[in-house]
PDB file of C-alpha atoms in Angstrom:
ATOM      1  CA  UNK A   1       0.000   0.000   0.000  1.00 75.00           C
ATOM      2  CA  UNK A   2       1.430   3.163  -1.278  1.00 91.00           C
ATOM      3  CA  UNK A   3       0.615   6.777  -0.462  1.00 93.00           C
ATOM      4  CA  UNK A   4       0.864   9.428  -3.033  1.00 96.00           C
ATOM      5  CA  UNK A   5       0.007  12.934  -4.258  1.00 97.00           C
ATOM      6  CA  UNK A   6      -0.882  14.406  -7.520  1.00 97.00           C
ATOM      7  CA  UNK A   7      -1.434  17.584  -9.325  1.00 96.00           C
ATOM      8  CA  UNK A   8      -4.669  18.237 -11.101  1.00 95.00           C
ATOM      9  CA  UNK A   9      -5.782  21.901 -12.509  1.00 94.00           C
ATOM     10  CA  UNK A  10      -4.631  24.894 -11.094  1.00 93.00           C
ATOM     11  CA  UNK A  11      -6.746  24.716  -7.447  1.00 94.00           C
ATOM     12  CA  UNK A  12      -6.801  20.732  -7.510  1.00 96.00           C
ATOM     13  CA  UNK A  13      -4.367  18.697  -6.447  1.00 97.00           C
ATOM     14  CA  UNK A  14      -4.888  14.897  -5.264  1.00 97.00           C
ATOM     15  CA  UNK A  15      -4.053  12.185  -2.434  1.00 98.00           C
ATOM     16  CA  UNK A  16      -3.590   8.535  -3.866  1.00 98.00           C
ATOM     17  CA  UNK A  17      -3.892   5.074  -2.064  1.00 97.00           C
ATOM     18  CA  UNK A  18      -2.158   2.914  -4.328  1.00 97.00           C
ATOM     19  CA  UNK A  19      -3.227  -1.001  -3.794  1.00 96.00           C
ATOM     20  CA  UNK A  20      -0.578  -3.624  -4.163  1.00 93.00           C
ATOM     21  CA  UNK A  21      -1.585  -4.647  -7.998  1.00 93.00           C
ATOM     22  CA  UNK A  22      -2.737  -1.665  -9.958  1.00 95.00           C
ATOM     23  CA  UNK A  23      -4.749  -3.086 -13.558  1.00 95.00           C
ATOM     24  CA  UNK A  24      -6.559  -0.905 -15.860  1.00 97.00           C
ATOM     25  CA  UNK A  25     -10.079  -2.413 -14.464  1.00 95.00           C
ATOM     26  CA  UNK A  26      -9.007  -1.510 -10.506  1.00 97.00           C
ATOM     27  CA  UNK A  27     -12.041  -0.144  -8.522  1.00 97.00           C
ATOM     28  CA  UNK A  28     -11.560   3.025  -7.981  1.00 98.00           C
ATOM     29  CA  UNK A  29     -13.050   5.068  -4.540  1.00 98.00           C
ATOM     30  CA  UNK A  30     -12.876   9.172  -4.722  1.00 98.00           C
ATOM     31  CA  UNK A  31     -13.686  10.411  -0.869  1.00 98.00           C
ATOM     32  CA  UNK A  32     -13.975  14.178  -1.030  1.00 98.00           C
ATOM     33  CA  UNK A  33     -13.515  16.256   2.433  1.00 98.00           C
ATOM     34  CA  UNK A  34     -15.294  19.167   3.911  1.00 97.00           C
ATOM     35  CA  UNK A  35     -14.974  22.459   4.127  1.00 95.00           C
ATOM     36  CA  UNK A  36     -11.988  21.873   6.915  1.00 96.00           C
ATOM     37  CA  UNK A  37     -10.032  20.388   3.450  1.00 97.00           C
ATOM     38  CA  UNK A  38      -8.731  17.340   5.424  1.00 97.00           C
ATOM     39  CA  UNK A  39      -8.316  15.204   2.246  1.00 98.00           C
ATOM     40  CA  UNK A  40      -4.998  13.845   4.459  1.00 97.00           C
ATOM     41  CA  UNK A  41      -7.205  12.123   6.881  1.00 97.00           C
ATOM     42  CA  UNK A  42      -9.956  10.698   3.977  1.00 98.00           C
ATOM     43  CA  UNK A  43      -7.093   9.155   2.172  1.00 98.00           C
ATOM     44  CA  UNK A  44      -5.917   7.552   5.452  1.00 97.00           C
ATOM     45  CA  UNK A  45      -9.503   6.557   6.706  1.00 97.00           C
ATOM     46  CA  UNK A  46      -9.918   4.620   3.847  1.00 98.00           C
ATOM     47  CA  UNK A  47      -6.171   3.095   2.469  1.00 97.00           C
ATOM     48  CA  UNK A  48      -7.302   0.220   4.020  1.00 94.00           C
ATOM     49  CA  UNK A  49      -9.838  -0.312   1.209  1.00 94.00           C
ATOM     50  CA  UNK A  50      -6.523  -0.125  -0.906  1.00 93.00           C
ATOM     51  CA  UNK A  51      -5.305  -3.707   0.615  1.00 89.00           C
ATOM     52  CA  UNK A  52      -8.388  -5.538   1.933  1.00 94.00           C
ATOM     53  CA  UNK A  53     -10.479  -4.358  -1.218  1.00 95.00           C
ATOM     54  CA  UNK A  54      -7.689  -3.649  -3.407  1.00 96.00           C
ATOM     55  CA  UNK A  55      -8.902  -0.209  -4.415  1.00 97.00           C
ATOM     56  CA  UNK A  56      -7.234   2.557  -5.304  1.00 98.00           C
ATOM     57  CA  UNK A  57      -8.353   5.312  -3.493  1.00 98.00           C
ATOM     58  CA  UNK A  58      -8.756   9.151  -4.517  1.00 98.00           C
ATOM     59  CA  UNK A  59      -8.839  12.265  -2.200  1.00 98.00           C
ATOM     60  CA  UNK A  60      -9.004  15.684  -4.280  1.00 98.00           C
ATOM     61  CA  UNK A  61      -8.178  18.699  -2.231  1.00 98.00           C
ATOM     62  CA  UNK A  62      -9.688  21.752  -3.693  1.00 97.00           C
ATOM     63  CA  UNK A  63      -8.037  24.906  -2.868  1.00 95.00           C
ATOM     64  CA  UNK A  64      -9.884  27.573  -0.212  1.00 93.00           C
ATOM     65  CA  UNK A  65      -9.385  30.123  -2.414  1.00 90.00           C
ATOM     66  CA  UNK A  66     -10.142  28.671  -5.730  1.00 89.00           C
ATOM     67  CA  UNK A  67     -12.886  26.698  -4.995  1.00 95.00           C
ATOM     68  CA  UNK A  68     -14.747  28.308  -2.506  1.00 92.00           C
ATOM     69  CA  UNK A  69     -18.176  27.192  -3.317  1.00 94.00           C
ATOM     70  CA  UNK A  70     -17.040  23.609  -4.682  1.00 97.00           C
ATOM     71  CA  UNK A  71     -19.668  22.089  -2.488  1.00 97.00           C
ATOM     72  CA  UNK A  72     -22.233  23.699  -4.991  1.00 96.00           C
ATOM     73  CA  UNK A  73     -19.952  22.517  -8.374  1.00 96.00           C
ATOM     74  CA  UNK A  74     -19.144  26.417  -8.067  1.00 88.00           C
ATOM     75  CA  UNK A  75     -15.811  26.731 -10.612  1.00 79.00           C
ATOM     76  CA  UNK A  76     -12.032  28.384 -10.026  1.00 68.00           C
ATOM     77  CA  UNK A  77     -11.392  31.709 -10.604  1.00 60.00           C
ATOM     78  CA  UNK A  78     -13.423  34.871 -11.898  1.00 59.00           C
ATOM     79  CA  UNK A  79     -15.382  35.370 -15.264  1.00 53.00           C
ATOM     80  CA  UNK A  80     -15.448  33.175 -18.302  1.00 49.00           C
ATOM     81  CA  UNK A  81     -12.177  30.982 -17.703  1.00 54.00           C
ATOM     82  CA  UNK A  82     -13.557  29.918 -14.421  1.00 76.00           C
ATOM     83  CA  UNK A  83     -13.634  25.501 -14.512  1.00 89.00           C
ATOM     84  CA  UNK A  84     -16.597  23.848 -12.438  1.00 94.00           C
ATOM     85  CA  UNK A  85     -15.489  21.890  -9.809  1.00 96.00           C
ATOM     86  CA  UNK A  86     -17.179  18.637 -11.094  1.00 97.00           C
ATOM     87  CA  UNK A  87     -14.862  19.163 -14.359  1.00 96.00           C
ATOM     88  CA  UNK A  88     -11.569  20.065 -12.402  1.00 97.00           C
ATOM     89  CA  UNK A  89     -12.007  16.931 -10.646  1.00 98.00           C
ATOM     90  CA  UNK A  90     -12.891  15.072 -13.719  1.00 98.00           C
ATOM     91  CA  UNK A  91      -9.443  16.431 -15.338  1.00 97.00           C
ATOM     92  CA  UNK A  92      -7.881  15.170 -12.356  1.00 98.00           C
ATOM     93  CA  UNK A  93      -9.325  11.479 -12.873  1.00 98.00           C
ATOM     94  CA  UNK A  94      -7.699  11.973 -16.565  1.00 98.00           C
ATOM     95  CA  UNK A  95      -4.185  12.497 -14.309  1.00 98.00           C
ATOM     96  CA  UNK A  96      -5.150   9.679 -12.512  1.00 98.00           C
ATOM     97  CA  UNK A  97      -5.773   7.351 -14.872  1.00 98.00           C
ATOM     98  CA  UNK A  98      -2.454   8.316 -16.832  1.00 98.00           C
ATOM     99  CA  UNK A  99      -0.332   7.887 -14.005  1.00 97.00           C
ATOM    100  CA  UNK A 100      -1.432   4.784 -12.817  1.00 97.00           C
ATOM    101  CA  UNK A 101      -3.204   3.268 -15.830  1.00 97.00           C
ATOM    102  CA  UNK A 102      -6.617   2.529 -13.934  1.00 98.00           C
ATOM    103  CA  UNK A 103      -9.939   3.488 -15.877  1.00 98.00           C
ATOM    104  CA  UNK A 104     -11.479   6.060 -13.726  1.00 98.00           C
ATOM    105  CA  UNK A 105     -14.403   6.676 -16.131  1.00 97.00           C
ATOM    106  CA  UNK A 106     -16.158   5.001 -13.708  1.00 97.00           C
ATOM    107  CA  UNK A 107     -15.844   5.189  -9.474  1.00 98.00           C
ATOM    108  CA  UNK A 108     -17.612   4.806  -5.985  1.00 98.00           C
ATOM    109  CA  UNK A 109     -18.321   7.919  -4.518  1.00 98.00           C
ATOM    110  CA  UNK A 110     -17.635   9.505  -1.079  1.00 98.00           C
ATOM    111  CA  UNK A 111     -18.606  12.677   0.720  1.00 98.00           C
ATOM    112  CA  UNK A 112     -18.539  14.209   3.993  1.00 98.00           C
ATOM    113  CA  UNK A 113     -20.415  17.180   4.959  1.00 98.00           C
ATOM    114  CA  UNK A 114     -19.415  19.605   2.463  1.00 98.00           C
ATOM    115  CA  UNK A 115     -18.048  16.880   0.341  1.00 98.00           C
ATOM    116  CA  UNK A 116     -21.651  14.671   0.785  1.00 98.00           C
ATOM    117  CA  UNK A 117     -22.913  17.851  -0.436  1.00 98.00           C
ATOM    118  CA  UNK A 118     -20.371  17.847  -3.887  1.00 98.00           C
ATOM    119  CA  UNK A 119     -20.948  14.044  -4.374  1.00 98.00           C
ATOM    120  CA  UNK A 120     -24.740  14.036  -4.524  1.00 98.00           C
ATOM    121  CA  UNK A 121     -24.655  16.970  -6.981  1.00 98.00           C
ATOM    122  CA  UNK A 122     -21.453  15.767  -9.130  1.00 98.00           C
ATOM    123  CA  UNK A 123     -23.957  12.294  -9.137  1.00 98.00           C
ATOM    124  CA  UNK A 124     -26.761  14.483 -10.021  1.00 97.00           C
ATOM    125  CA  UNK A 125     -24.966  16.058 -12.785  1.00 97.00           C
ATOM    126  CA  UNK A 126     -22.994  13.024 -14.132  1.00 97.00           C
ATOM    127  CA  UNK A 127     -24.379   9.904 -12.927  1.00 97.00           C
ATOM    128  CA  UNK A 128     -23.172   7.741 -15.584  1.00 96.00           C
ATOM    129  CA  UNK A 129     -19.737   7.586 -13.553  1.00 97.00           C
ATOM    130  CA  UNK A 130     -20.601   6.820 -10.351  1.00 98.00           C
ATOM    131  CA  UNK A 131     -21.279   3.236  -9.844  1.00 97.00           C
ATOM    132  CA  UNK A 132     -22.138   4.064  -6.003  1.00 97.00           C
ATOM    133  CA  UNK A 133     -22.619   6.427  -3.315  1.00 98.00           C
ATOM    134  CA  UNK A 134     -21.726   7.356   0.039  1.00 98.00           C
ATOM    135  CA  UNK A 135     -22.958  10.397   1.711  1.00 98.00           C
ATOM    136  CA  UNK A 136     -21.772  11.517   5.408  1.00 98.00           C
ATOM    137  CA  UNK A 137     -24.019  14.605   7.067  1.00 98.00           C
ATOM    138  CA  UNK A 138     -24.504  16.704   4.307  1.00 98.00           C
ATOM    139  CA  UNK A 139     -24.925  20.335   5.362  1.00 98.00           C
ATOM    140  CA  UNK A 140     -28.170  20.708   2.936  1.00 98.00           C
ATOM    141  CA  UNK A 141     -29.121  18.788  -0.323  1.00 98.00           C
ATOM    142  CA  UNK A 142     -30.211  19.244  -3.790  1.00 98.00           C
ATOM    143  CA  UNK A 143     -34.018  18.055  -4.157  1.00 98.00           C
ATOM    144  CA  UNK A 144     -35.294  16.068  -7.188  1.00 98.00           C
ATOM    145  CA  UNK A 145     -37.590  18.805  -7.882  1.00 97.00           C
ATOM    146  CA  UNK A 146     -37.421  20.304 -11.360  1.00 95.00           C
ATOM    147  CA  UNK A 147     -39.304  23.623 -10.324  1.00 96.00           C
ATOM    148  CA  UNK A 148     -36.729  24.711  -7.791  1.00 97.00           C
ATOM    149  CA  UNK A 149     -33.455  26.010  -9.233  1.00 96.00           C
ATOM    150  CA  UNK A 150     -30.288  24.492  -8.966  1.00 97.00           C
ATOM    151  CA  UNK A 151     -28.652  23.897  -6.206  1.00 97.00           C
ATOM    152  CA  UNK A 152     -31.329  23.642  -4.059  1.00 97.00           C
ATOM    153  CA  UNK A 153     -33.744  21.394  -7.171  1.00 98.00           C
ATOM    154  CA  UNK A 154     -32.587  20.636 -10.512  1.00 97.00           C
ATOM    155  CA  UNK A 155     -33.753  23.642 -12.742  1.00 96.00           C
ATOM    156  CA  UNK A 156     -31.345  25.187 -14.541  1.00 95.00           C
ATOM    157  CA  UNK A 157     -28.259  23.458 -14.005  1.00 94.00           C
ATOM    158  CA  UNK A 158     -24.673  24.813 -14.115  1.00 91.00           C
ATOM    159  CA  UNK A 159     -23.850  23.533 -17.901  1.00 85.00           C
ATOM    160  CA  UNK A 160     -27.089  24.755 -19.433  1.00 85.00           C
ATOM    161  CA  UNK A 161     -29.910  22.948 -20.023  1.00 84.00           C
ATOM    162  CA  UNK A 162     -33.357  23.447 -19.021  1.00 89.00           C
ATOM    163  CA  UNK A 163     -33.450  20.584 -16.213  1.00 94.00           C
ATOM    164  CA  UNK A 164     -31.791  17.799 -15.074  1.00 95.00           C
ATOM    165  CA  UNK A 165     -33.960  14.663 -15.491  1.00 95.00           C
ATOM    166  CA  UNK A 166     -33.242  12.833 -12.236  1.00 96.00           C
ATOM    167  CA  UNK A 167     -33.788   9.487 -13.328  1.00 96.00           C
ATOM    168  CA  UNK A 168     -29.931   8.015 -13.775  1.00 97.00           C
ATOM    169  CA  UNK A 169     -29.143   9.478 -10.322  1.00 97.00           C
ATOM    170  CA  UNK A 170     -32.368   7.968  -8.673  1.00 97.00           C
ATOM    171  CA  UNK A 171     -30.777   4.454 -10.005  1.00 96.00           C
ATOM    172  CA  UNK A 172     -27.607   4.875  -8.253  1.00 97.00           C
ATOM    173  CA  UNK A 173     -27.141   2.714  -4.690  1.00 97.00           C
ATOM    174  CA  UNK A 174     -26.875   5.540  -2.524  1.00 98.00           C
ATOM    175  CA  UNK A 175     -26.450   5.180   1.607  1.00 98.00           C
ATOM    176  CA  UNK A 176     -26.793   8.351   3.861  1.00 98.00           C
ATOM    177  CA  UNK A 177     -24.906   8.248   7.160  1.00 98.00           C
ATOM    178  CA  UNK A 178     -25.293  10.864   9.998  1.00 98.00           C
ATOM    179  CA  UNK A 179     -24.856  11.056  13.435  1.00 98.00           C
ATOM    180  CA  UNK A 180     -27.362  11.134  16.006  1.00 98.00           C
ATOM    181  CA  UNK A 181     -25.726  13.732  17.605  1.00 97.00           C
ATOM    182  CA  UNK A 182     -25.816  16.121  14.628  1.00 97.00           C
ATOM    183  CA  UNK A 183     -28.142  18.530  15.828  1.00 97.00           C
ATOM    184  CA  UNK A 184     -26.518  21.851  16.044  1.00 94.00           C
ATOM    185  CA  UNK A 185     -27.275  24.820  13.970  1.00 96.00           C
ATOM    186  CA  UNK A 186     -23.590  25.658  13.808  1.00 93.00           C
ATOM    187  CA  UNK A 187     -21.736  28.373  11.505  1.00 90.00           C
ATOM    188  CA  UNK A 188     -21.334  26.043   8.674  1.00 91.00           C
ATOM    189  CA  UNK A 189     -24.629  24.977   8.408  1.00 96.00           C
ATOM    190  CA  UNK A 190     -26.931  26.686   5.530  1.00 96.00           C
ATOM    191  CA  UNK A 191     -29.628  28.204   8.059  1.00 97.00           C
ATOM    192  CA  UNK A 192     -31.405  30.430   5.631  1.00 96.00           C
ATOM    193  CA  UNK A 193     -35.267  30.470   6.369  1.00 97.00           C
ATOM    194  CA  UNK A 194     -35.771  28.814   2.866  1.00 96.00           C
ATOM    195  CA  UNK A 195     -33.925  25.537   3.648  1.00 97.00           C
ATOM    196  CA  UNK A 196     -35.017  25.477   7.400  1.00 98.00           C
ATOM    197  CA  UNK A 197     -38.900  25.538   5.760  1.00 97.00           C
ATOM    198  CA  UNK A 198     -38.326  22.455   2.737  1.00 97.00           C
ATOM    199  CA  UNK A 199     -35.312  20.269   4.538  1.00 98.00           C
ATOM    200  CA  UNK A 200     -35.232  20.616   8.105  1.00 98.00           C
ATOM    201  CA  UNK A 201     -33.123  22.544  10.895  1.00 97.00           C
ATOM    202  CA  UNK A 202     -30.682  20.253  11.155  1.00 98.00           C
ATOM    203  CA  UNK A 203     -28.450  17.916   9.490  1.00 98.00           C
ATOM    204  CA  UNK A 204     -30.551  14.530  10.818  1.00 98.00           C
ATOM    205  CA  UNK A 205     -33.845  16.067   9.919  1.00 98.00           C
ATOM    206  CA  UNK A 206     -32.385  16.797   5.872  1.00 98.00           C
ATOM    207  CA  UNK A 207     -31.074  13.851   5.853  1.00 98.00           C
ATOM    208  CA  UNK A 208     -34.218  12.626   6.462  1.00 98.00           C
ATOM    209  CA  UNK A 209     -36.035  14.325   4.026  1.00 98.00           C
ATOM    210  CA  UNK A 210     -33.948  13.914   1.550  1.00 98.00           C
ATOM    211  CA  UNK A 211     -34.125  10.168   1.332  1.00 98.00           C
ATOM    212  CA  UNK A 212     -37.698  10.122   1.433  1.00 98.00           C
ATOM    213  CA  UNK A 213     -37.779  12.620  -1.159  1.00 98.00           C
ATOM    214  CA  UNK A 214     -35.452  10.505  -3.541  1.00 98.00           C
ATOM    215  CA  UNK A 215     -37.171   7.156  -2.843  1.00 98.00           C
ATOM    216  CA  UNK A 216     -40.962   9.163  -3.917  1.00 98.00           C
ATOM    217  CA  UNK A 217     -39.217   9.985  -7.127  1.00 97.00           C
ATOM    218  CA  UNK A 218     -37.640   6.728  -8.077  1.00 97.00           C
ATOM    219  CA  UNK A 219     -41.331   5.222  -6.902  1.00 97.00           C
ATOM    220  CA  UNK A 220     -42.791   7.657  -9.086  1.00 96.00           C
ATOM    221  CA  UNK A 221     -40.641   6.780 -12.201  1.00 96.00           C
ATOM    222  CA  UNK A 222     -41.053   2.943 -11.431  1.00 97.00           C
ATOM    223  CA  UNK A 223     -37.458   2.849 -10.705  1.00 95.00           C
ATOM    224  CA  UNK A 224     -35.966  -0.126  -8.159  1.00 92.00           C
ATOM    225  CA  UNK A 225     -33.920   2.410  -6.285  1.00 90.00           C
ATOM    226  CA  UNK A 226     -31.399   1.798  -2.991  1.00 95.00           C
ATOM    227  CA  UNK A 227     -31.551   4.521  -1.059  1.00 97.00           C
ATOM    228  CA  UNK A 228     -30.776   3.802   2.883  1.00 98.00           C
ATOM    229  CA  UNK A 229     -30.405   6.231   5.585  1.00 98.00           C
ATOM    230  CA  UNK A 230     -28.024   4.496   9.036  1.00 98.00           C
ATOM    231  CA  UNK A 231     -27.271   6.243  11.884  1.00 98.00           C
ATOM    232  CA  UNK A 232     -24.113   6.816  13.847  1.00 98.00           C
ATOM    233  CA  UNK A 233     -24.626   6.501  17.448  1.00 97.00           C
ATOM    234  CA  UNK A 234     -23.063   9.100  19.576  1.00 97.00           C
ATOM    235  CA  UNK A 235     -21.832  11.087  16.853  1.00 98.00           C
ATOM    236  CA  UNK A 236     -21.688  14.742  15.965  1.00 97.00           C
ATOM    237  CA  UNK A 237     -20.429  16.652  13.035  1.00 97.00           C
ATOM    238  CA  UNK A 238     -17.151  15.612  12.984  1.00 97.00           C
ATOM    239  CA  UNK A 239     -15.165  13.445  10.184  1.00 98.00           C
ATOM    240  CA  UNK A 240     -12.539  12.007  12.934  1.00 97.00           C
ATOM    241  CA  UNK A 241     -15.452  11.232  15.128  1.00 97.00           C
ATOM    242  CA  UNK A 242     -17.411   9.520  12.562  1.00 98.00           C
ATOM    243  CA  UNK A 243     -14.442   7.207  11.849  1.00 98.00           C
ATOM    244  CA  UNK A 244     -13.477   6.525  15.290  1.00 97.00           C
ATOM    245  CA  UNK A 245     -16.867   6.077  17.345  1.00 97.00           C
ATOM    246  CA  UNK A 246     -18.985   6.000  14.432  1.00 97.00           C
ATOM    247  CA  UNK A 247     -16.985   2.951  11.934  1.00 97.00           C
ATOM    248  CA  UNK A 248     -18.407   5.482   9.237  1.00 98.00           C
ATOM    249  CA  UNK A 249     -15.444   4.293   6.808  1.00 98.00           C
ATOM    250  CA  UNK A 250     -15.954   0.364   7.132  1.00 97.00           C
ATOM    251  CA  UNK A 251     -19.513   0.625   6.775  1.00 97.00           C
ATOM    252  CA  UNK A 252     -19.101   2.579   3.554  1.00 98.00           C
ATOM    253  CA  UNK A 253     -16.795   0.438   2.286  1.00 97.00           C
ATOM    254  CA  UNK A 254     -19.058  -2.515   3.218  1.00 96.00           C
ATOM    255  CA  UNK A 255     -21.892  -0.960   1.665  1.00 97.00           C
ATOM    256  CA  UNK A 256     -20.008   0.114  -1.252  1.00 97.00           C
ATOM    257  CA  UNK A 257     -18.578  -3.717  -2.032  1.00 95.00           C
ATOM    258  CA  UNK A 258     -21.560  -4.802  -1.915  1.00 95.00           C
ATOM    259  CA  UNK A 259     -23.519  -2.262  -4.129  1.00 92.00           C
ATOM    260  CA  UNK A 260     -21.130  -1.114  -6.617  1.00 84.00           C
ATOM    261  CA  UNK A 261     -19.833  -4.777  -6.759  1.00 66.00           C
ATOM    262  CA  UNK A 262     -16.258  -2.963  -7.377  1.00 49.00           C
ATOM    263  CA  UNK A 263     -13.990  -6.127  -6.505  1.00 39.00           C
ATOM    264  CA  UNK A 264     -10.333  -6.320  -7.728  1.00 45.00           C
ATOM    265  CA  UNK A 265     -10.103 -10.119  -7.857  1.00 43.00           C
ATOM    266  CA  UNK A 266     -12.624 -10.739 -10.066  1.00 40.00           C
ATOM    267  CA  UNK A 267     -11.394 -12.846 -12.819  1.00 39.00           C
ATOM    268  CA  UNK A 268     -13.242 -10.671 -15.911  1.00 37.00           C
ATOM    269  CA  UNK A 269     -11.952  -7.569 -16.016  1.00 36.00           C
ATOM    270  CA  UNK A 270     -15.666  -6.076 -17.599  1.00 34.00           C
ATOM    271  CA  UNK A 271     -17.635  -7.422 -14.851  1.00 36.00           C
ATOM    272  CA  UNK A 272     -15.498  -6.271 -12.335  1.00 39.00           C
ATOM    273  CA  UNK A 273     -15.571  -2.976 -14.097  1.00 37.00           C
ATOM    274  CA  UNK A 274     -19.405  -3.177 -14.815  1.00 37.00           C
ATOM    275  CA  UNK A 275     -19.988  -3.971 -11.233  1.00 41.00           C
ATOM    276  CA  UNK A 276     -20.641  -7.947 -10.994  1.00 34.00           C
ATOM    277  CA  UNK A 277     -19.556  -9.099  -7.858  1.00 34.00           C
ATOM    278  CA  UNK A 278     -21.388 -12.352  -6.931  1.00 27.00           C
ATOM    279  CA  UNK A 279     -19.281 -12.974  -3.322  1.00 31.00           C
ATOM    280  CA  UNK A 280     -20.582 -10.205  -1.197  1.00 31.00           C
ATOM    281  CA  UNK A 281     -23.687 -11.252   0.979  1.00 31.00           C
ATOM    282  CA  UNK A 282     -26.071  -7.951   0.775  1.00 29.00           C
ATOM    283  CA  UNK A 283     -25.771  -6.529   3.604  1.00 27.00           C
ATOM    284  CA  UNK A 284     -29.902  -5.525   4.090  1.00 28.00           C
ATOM    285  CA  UNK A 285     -30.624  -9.034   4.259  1.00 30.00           C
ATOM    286  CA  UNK A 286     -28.682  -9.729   7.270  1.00 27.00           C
TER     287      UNK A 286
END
């Protein structure tokens, strides 16, 4: 297991868990931090997932400065030049894949808070390329509502485009995680009288209603969706917490094993890469 960084676009650079064997269909795992930036401490959380699951794993680290508002897909830098944040860390897949020869067209998903909040919108936005998703405490959440305006529903989108349609996201395996202790309206919570009203006033209550929300849609679209909401006992709004009381990163990686069926010992490389794992008991029937 191997531990290294990499440059993306200006604003973007990257922490890599290399697994012992690295083949062009290796699972690949992208966990994307907060607003604290501690991509450090995601890359460590999970690099066990590099040997037990042999994944690689990704950590972007977007820059304070550049990417202020990356939790929304805001871009880098003023005016027309500016890149999206779903893009920049697209191009930094592309660096990825180059330097270690893995196809990261396709990858599991992490987020926590401010990074739960980029993952379900990058998902929203592209989810042909996320084969499974993890989302820890999201401050607030996009809606699958086409008459509210994106970010808080899926009218106009950054891209163009009239609406998203939210089927392909609704189909993604998608677990929620957030601690019971989550309760406070603290300074990096979204408490504008808007969100209070349609999500909740707290983390545990959007959480919440956000799952609902996305299970009515996919019911509504006759679409056999997996969206689960767990809850970690004892826990507040803290990554290190999370990990340590709450085993947030085993059960992703449990969940995600099982979902994505991202497995790097699966003798055909396009069902590994396609998501066919047939060894993983599913964990909802236990």
């Amino acid at each position: 297991m191997i531990m290294r960084s990499i440059g993306g676009p200006p604003g973007l650079r990257g922490h890599m868990v290399l697994p012992s064997r690295l083949q062009a269909w290796t699972p690949a795992l992208v966990t994307v931090h907060g607003i604290s930036r501690n991509a450090g401490s995601h890359a460590r959380a999970f690099a066990s997932a590099a040997a037990t699951e042999g994944w690689l794993i990704v950590a972007p680290q977007f820059d304070a400065r550049g990417f202020r508002g990356y939790q929304r897909l805001a871009g880098s830098g003023p005016g027309p030049g500016r890149v999206r944040a779903d893009l920049a860390l697209d191009a930094l897949l592309e660096r990825v894949a180059d330097a270690t020869g893995v196809d990261t067209r396709r990858f599991m998903l992490f987020g926590f808070s401010g990074g739960a909040q980029f993952a379900h919108r990058y998902a929203m936005l592209q989810p042909g390329r996320v084969s499974a998703l993890v989302l820890g405490a999201a401050g607030w959440y996009t809606f699958p509502c086409q008459r509210l305006r994106f970010p808080h529903g899926l009218r106009c989108p950054p891209g163009g485009g009239a609406c998203i349609e939210p089927g392909p996201a609704l189909s993604i395996p998608t677990l929620v995680m957030v601690g019971t202790r989550d309760l406070q309206r603290d300074a990096a919570l979204n408490c504008s009288p808007c969100i209070d009203a349609r999500q909740g006033r707290n983390r545990l209550e959007r959480a919440r209603r956000w799952v609902d929300a996305m299970r009515r849609a996919a019911q509504e679209r006759g679409i056999g969706a997996h969206f689960e909401l767990r809850l970690m006992a004892d826990c507040g709004h803290s990554f290190e917490c999370c990990v340590e009381r709450g085993d947030m990163h085993r059960a992703s990686v449990a969940f995600l094993a099982a979902r994505a069926g991202c497995r790097a010992d699966v003798a055909d490389p396009l069902a590994a890469r396609a998501g066919c794992r047939t060894d993983v008991a599913d964990p909802l029937a236990a």
